[in-house]
Short mmCIF file of C-alpha atoms in Angstrom, two decimals:
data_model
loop_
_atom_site.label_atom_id
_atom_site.label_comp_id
_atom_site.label_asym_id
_atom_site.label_seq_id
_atom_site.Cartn_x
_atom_site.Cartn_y
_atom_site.Cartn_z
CA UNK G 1 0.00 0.00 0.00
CA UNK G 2 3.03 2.30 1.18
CA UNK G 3 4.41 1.73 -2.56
CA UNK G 4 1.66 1.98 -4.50
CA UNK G 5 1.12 5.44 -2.80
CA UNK G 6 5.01 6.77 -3.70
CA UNK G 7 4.43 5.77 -6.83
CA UNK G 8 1.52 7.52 -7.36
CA UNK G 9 3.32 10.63 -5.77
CA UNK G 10 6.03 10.38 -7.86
CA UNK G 11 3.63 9.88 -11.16
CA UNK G 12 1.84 13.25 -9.96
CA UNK G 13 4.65 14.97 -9.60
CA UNK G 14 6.06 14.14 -12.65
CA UNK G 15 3.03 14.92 -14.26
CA UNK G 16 3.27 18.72 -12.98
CA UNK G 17 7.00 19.21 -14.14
CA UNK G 18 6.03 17.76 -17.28
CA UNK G 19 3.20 20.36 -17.79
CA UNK G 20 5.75 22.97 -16.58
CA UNK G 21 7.50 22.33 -19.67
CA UNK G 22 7.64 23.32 -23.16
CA UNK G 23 4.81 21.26 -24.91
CA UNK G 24 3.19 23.95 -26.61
CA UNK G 25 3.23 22.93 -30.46
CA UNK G 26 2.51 25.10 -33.25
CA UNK G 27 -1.46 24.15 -34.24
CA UNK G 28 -2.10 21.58 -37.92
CA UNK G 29 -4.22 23.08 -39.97
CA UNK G 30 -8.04 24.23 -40.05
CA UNK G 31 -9.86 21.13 -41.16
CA UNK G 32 -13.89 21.35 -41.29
CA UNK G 33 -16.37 24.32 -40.79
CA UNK G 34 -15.81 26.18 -37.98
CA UNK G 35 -18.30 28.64 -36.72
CA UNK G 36 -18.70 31.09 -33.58
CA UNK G 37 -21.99 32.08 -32.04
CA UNK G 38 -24.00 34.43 -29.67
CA UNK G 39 -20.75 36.45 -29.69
CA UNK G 40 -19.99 40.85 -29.81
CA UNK G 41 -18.20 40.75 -33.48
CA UNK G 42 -15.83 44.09 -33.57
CA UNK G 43 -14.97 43.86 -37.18
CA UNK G 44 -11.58 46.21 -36.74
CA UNK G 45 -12.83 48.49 -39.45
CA UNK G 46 -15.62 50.67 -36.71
CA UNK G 47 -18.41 48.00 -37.00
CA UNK G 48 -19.79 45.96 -34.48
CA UNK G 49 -22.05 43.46 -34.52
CA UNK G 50 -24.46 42.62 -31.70
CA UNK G 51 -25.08 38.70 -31.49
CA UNK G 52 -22.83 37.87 -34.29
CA UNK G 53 -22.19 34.95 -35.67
CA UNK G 54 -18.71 34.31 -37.67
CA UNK G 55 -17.71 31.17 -39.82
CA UNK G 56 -14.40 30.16 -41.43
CA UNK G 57 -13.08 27.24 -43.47
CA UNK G 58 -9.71 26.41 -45.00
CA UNK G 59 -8.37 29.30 -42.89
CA UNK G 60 -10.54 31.44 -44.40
CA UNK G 61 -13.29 33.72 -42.99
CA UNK G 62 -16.62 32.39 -45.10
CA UNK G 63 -19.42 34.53 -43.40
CA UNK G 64 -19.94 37.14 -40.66
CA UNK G 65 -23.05 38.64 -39.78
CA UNK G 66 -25.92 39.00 -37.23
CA UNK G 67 -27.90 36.46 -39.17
CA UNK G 68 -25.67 33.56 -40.49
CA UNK G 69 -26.77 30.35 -41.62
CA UNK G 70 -24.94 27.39 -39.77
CA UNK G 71 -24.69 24.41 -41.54
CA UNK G 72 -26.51 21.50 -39.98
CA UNK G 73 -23.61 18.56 -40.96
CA UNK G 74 -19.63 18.53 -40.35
CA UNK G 75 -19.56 21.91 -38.66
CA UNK G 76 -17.91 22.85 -35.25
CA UNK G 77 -20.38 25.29 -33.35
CA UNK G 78 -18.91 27.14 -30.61
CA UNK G 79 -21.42 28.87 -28.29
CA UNK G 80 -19.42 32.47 -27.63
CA UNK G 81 -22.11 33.03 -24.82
CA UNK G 82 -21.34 36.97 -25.39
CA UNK G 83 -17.91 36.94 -25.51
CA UNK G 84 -16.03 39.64 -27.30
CA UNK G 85 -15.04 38.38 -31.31
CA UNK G 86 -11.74 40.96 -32.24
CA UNK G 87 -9.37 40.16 -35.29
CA UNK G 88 -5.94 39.34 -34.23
CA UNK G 89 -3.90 42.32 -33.10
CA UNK G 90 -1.26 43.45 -35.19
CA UNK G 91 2.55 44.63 -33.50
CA UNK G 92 4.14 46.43 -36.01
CA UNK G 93 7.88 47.67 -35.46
CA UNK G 94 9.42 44.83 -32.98
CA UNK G 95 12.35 43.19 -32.40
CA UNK G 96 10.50 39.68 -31.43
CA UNK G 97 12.09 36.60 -32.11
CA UNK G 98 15.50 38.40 -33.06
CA UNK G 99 16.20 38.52 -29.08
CA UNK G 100 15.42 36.43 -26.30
CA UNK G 101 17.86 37.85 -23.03
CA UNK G 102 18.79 41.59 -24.05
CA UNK G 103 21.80 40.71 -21.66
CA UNK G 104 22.93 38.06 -22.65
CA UNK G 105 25.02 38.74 -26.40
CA UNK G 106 24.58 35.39 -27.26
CA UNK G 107 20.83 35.53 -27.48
CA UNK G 108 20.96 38.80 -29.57
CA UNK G 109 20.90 38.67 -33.22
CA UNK G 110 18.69 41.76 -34.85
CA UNK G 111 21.79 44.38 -35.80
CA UNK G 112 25.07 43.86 -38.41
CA UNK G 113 27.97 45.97 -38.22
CA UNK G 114 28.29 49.17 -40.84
CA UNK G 115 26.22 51.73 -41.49
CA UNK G 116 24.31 50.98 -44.65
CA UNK G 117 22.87 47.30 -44.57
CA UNK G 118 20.06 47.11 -47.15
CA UNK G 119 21.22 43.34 -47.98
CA UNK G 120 20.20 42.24 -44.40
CA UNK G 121 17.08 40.44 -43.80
CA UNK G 122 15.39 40.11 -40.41
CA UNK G 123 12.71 37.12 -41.62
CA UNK G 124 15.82 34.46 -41.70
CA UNK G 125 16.90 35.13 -37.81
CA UNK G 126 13.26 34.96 -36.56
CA UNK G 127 13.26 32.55 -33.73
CA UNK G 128 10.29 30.83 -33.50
CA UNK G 129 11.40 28.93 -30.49
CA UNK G 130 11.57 32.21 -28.38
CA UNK G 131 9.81 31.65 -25.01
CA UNK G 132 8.21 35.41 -25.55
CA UNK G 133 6.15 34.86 -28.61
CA UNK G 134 3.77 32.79 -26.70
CA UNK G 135 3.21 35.61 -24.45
CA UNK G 136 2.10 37.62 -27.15
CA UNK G 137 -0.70 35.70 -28.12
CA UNK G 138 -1.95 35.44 -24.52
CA UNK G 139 -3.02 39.40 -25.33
CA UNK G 140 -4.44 38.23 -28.85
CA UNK G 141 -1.28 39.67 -30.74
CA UNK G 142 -1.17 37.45 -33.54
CA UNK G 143 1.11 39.31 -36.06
CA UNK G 144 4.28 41.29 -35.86
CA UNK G 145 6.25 42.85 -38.39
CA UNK G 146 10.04 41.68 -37.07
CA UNK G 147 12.43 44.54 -37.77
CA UNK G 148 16.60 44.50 -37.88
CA UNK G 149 18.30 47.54 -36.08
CA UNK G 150 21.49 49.40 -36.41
CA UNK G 151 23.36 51.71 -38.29
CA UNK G 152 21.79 54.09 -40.96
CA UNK G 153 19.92 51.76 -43.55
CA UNK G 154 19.91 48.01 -40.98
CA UNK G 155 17.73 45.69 -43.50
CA UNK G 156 14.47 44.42 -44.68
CA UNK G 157 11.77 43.76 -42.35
CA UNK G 158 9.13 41.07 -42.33
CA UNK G 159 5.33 40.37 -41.22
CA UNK G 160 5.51 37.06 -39.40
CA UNK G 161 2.23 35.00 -37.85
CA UNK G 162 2.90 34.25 -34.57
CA UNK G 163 2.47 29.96 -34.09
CA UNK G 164 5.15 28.26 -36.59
CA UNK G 165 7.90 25.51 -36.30
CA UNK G 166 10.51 27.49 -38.39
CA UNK G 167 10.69 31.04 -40.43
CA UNK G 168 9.27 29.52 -43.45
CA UNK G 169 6.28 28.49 -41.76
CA UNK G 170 6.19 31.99 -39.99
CA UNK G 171 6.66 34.35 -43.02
CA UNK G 172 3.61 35.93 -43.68
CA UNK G 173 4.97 38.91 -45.59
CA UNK G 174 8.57 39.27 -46.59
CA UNK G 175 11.01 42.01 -47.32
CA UNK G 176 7.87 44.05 -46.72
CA UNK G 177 10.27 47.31 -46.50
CA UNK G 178 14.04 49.04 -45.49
CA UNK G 179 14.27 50.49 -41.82
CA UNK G 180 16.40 54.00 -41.56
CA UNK G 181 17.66 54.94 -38.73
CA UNK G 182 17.60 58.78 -38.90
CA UNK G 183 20.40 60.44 -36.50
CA UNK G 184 19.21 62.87 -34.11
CA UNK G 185 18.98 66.27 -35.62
CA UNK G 186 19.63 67.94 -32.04
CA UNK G 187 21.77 70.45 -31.22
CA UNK G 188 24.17 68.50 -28.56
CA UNK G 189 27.37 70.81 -28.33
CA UNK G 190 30.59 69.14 -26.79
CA UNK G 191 31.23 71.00 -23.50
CA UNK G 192 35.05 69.65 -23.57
CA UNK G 193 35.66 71.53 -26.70
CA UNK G 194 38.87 72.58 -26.09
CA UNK G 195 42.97 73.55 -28.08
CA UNK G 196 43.88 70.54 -26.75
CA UNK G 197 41.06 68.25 -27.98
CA UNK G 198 39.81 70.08 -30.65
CA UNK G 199 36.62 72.44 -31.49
CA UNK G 200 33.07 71.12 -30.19
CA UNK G 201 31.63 69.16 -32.44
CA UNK G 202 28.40 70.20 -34.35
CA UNK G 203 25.78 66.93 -33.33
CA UNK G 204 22.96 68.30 -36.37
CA UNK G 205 25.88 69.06 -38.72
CA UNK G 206 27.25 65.90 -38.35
CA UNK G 207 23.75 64.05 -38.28
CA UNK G 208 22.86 65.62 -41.83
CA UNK G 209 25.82 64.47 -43.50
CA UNK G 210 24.93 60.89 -42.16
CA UNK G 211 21.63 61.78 -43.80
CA UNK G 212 22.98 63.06 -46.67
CA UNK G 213 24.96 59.78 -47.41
CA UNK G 214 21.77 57.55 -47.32
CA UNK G 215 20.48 59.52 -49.82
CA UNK G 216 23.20 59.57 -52.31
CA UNK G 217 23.27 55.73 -51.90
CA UNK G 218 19.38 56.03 -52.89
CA UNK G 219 20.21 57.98 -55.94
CA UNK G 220 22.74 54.97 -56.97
CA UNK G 221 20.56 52.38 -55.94
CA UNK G 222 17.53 54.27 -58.21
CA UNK G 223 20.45 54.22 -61.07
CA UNK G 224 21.02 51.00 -60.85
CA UNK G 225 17.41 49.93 -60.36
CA UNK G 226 16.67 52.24 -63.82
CA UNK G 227 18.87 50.17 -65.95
CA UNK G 228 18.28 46.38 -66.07
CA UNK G 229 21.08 44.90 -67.57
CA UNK G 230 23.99 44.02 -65.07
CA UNK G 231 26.82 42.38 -65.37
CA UNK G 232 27.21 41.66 -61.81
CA UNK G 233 24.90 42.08 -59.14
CA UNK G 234 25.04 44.56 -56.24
CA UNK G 235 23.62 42.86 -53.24
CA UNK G 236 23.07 46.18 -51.26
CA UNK G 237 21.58 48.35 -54.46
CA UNK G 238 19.26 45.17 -55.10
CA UNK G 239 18.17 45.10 -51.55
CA UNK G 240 16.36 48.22 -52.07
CA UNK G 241 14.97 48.27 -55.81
CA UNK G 242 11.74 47.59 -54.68
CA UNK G 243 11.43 50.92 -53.18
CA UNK G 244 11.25 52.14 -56.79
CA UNK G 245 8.90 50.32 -58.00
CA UNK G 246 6.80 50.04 -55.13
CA UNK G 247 6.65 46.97 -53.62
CA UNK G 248 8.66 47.88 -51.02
CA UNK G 249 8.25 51.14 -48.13
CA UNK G 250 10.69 53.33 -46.69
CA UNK G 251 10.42 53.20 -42.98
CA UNK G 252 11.90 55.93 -41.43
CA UNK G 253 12.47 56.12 -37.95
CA UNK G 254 12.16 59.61 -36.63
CA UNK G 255 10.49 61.87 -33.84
CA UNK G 256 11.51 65.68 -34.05
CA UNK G 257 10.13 67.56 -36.22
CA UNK G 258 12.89 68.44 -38.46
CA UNK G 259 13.58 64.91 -38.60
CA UNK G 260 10.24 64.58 -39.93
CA UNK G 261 10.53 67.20 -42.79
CA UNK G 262 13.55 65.94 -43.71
CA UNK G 263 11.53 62.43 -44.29
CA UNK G 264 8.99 63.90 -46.03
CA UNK G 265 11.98 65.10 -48.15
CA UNK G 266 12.40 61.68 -48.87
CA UNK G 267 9.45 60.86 -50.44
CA UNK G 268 9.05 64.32 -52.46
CA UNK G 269 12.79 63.43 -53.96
CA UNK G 270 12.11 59.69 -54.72
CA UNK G 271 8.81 58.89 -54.98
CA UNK G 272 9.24 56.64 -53.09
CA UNK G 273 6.37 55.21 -50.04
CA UNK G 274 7.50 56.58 -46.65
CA UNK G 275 6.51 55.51 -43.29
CA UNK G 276 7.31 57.15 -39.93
CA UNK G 277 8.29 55.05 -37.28
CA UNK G 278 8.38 56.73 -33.90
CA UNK G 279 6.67 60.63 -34.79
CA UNK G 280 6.63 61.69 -31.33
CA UNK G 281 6.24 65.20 -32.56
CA UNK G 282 3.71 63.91 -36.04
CA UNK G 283 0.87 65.78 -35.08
CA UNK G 284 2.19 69.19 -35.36
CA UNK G 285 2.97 68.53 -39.05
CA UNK G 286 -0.13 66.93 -40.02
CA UNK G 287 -0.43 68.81 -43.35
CA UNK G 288 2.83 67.50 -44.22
CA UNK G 289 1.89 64.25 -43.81
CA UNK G 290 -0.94 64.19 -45.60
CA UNK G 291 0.55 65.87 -48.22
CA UNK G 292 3.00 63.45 -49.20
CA UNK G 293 0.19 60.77 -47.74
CA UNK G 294 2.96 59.38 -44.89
CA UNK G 295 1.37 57.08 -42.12
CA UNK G 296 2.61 57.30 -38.75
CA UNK G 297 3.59 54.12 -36.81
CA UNK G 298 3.74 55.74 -33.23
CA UNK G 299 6.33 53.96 -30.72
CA UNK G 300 5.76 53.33 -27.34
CA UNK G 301 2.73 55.90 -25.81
CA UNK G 302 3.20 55.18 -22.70
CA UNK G 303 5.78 57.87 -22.44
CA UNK G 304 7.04 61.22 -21.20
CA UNK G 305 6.69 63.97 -23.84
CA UNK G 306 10.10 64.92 -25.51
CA UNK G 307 10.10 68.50 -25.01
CA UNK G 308 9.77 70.10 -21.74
CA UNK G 309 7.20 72.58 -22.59
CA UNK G 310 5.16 70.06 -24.16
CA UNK G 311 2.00 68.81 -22.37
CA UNK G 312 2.81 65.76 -20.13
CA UNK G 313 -0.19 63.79 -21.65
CA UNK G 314 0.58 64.69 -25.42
CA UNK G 315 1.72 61.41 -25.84
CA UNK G 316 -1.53 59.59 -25.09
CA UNK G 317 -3.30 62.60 -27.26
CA UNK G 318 -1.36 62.56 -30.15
CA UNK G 319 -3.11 59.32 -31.91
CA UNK G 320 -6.92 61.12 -31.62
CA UNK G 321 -5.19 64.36 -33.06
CA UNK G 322 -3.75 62.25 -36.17
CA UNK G 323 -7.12 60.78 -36.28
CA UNK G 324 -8.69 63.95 -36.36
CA UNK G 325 -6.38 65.09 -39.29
CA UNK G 326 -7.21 61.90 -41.74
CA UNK G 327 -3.12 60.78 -41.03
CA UNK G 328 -2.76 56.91 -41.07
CA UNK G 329 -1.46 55.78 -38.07
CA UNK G 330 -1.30 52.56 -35.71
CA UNK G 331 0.15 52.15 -32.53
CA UNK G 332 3.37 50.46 -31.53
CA UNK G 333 5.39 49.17 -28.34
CA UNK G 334 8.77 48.79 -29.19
CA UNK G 335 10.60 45.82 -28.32
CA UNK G 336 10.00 42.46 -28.15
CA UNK G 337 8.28 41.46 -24.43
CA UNK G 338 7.28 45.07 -24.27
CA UNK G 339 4.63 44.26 -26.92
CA UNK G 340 2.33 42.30 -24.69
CA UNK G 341 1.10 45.98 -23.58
CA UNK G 342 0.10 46.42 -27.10
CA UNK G 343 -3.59 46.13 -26.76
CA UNK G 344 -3.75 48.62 -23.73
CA UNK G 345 -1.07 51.41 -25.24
CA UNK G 346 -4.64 51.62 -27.65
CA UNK G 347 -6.90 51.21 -25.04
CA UNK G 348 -5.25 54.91 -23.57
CA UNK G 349 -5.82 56.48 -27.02
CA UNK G 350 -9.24 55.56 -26.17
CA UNK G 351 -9.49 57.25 -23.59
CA UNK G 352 -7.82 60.22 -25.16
CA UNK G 353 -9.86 61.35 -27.88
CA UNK G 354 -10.88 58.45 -29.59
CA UNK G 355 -13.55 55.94 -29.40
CA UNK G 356 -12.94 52.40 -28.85
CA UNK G 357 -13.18 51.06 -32.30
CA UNK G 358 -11.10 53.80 -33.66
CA UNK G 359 -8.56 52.75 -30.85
CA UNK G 360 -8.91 48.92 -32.32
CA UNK G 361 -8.20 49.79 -35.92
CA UNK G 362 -5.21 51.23 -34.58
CA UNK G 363 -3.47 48.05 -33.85
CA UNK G 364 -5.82 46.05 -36.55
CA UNK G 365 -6.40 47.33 -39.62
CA UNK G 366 -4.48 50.51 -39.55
CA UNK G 367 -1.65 48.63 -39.11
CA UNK G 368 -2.39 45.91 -42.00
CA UNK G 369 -2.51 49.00 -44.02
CA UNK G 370 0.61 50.56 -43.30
CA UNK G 371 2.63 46.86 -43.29
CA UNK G 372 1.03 45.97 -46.98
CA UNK G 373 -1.37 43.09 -45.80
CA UNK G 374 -4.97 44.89 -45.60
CA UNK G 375 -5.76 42.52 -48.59
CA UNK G 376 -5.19 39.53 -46.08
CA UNK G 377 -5.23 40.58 -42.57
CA UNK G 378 -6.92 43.39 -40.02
CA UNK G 379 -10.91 43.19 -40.52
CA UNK G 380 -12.91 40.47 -39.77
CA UNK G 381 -14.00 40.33 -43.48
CA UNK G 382 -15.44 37.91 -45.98
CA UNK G 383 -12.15 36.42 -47.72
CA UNK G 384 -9.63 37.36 -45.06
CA UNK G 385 -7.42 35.13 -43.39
CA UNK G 386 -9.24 33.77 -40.00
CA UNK G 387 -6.93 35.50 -37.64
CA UNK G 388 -9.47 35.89 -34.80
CA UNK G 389 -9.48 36.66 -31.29
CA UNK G 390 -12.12 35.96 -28.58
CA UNK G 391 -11.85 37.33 -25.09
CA UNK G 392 -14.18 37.32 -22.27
CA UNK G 393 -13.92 41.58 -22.13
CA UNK G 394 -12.74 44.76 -23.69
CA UNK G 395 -9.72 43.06 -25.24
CA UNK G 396 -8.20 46.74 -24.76
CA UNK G 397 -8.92 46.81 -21.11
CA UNK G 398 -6.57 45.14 -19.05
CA UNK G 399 -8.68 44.39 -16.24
CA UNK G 400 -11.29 42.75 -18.06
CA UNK G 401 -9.84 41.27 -20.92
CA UNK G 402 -9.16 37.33 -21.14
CA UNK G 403 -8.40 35.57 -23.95
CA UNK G 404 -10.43 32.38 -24.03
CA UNK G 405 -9.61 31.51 -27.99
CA UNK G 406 -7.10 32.52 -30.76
CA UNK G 407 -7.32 31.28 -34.62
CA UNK G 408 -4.56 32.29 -36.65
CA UNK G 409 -5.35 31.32 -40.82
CA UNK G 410 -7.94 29.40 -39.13
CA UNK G 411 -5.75 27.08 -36.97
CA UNK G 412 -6.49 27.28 -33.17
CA UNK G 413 -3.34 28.16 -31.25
CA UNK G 414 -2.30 27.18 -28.13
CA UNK G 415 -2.36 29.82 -25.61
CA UNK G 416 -0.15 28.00 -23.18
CA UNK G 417 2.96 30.35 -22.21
CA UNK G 418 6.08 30.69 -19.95
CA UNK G 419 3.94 33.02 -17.36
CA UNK G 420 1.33 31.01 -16.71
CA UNK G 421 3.64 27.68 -16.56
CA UNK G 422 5.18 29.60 -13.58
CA UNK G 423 2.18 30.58 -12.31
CA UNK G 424 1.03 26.91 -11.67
CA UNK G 425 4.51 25.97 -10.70
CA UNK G 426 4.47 28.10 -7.75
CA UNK G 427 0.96 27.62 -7.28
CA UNK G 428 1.61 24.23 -6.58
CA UNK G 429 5.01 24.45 -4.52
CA UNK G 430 2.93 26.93 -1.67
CA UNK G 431 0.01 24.41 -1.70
CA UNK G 432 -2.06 27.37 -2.83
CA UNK G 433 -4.16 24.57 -5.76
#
């Protein structure tokens, strides 16, 4: 009897390790009808629907609506009971995947060294492995756009689904655009200026020169791109010809406002498509943006303003005020683990000036728009992919919001994570189960 009971112990406890583990697999594909009921459909585009009902097949959404048909035969009906129906959030400008310990050297693999690296692509160091992208998905972020750093001109970004066994798998937009780095264009005199160590050093002279030399390698790389024929190839001017023609956007990272007229600058000069990244200062230059029709991705809200004289809650305001305008913009966090706080950075801009479905398209379809995967992603729209979210609350509210289901291109995904592995761990080491 004594046995039988320490060997049922030690079968318990091995059961709890074992669950403490990773044994979270990326989900097989959709197969049947799958359809959601009784639910609050936000569609990411400003409509709702009360006691919605939405269906999806092969990945695909096939119907959404107050009044859908379910099929009687080979369907899966899942009774929402008025759960919240959101399309999977979108984290644009991230470093996920490219880092796992920003301590440890080892684990960090998102910048080369030089200053112009068009050549570089992010999509081929995405980990999928990292321990943080399940944490994502426990907030319903389902997408991220993975982006290199460092330098002037660090590399091609990518759009990557969030529940794959390898990059391949993950890729669900690649080489989407080229990240620049824009120097500071601050005045930051050297106080040590002296005969023996030379003059002070001009920080916005110096930082336009840098600026300058990005775009005289654009002027090659548009050269190069003009004529076809080439006897060799240049890996760097190749990086960027789609630029030219298009199918690829400039992302410039930038805050000040000079730095953002000298973007703008960018896109008058090369016709090219521009996107800010960062625009802490965008919504004082809101005809400029418009004019040259440059989105705004805005970095991490939940911030101090820049300028002293600012207001101190002019970060939270700015995303109603480039709403108001008519400027594209969504909402970023920076990062990689930061990201989690996606959801409520929006839910603040909802309580800034915007409403609550304007604050969703900010990290839903806004965002599809300005990554180049509207046509796929962001709505909750006949012949979109079924990236779906359902949570028991206000998915933007971090007090009520739990995610009780996530489909990505139809697939349920596990949302199992590192956090809540610990969580029972230690819930079962102080007895407290």
């Amino acid at each position: 009897m004594q046995k039988t009971f320490i060997y049922i112990l030690i079968l318990s406890l091995c059961s709890t390790a074992l669950r403490a583990q990773e044994t979270v697999y990326p989900a097989k594909p959709q197969q049947g009808l799958v359809f959601l009921r009784n639910a609050t459909i936000h569609v990411g585009n400003g409509q709702v629907i009360q006691n919605g009902t939405i269906g999806f097949n092969n990945g695909k959404i096939i119907a959404v609506g107050a009044n859908v048909p379910i099929p009687a035969d080979d369907v899966k009906v899942f009774d929402a009971n008025g759960q919240h129906v959101y399309p999977g959030l979108i984290a644009p400008e991230s470093n996920l995947g490219l880092t796992e310990v920003e301590s440890v050297r080892a684990t960090n693999d998102y910048e080369e060294v030089g200053e112009i690296n068009p050549s570089v692509r992010s999509i081929v160091s995405y980990n999928t492995d990292s321990k943080v992208i399940a944490t994502l998905r426990t907030n319903g972020i389902l997408l991220a756009q993975v982006v290199p750093q460092g330098g002037l001109v660090s590399g091609s970004s990518s759009v990557v689904q969030l529940d794959a066994w390898n990059w391949e798998d993950a890729a669900y937009k690649t080489d989407n655009g080229i990240h620049f780095f824009m120097p500071r264009l601050m005045p930051r005199a050297n106080p040590f200026g002296s005969a023996a160590a030379g003059p002070a050093t001009d920080a916005v002279k110096a930082a336009m020169e840098k600026v300058a030399s990005v775009k005289s390698f654009l002027r090659e790389a548009q050269a190069y791109a003009a004529n076809g024929q080439h006897a060799e190839t240049n890996l760097k001017y190749a990086a960027v010809k789609g630029l030219f023609n298009k199918t690829q956007k400039f992302f410039i990272h930038a805050d000040l406002v000079k730095e953002l007229i000298v973007a703008a600058d960018f896109a008058k000069e090369f016709d090219i498509d521009v996107v800010i990244v960062g625009g802490t200062d965008a919504w004082m230059i809101t005809d400029v943006l418009k004019k040259y029709n440059i989105p705004v991705i805005l970095s991490q809200p939940h911030s101090l303003p820049v300028m002293a004289d600012d207001d101190v809650d002019q970060p939270y305001k700015t995303p109603a005020q480039l709403q108001k305008a008519g400027v594209l913009f969504c909402i970023s966090n920076e990062g990689f683990w930061q990201q989690r706080n996606l959801p409520f950075n929006a839910g603040t801009a909802g309580a800034y000036g915007m409403t609550k479905e304007e604050a969703l398209s900010s990290v839903t379809l806004n965002a599809a728009k300005i990554l180049g995967i509207a046509d796929k992603t962001g709505s909750l729209e006949v012949g979109k992919d079924a990236n779906i979210v359902v949570s028991t609350g206000d998915i933007l509210d971090m007090k009520s919001s739990v995610i009780t289901r996530a489909y990505i291109q139809g697939r349920e995904v596990s949302l199992e994570d590192k956090h809540k592995q610990l969580y029972e761990r230690y819930k079962y080491k102080y007895d407290l189960k």
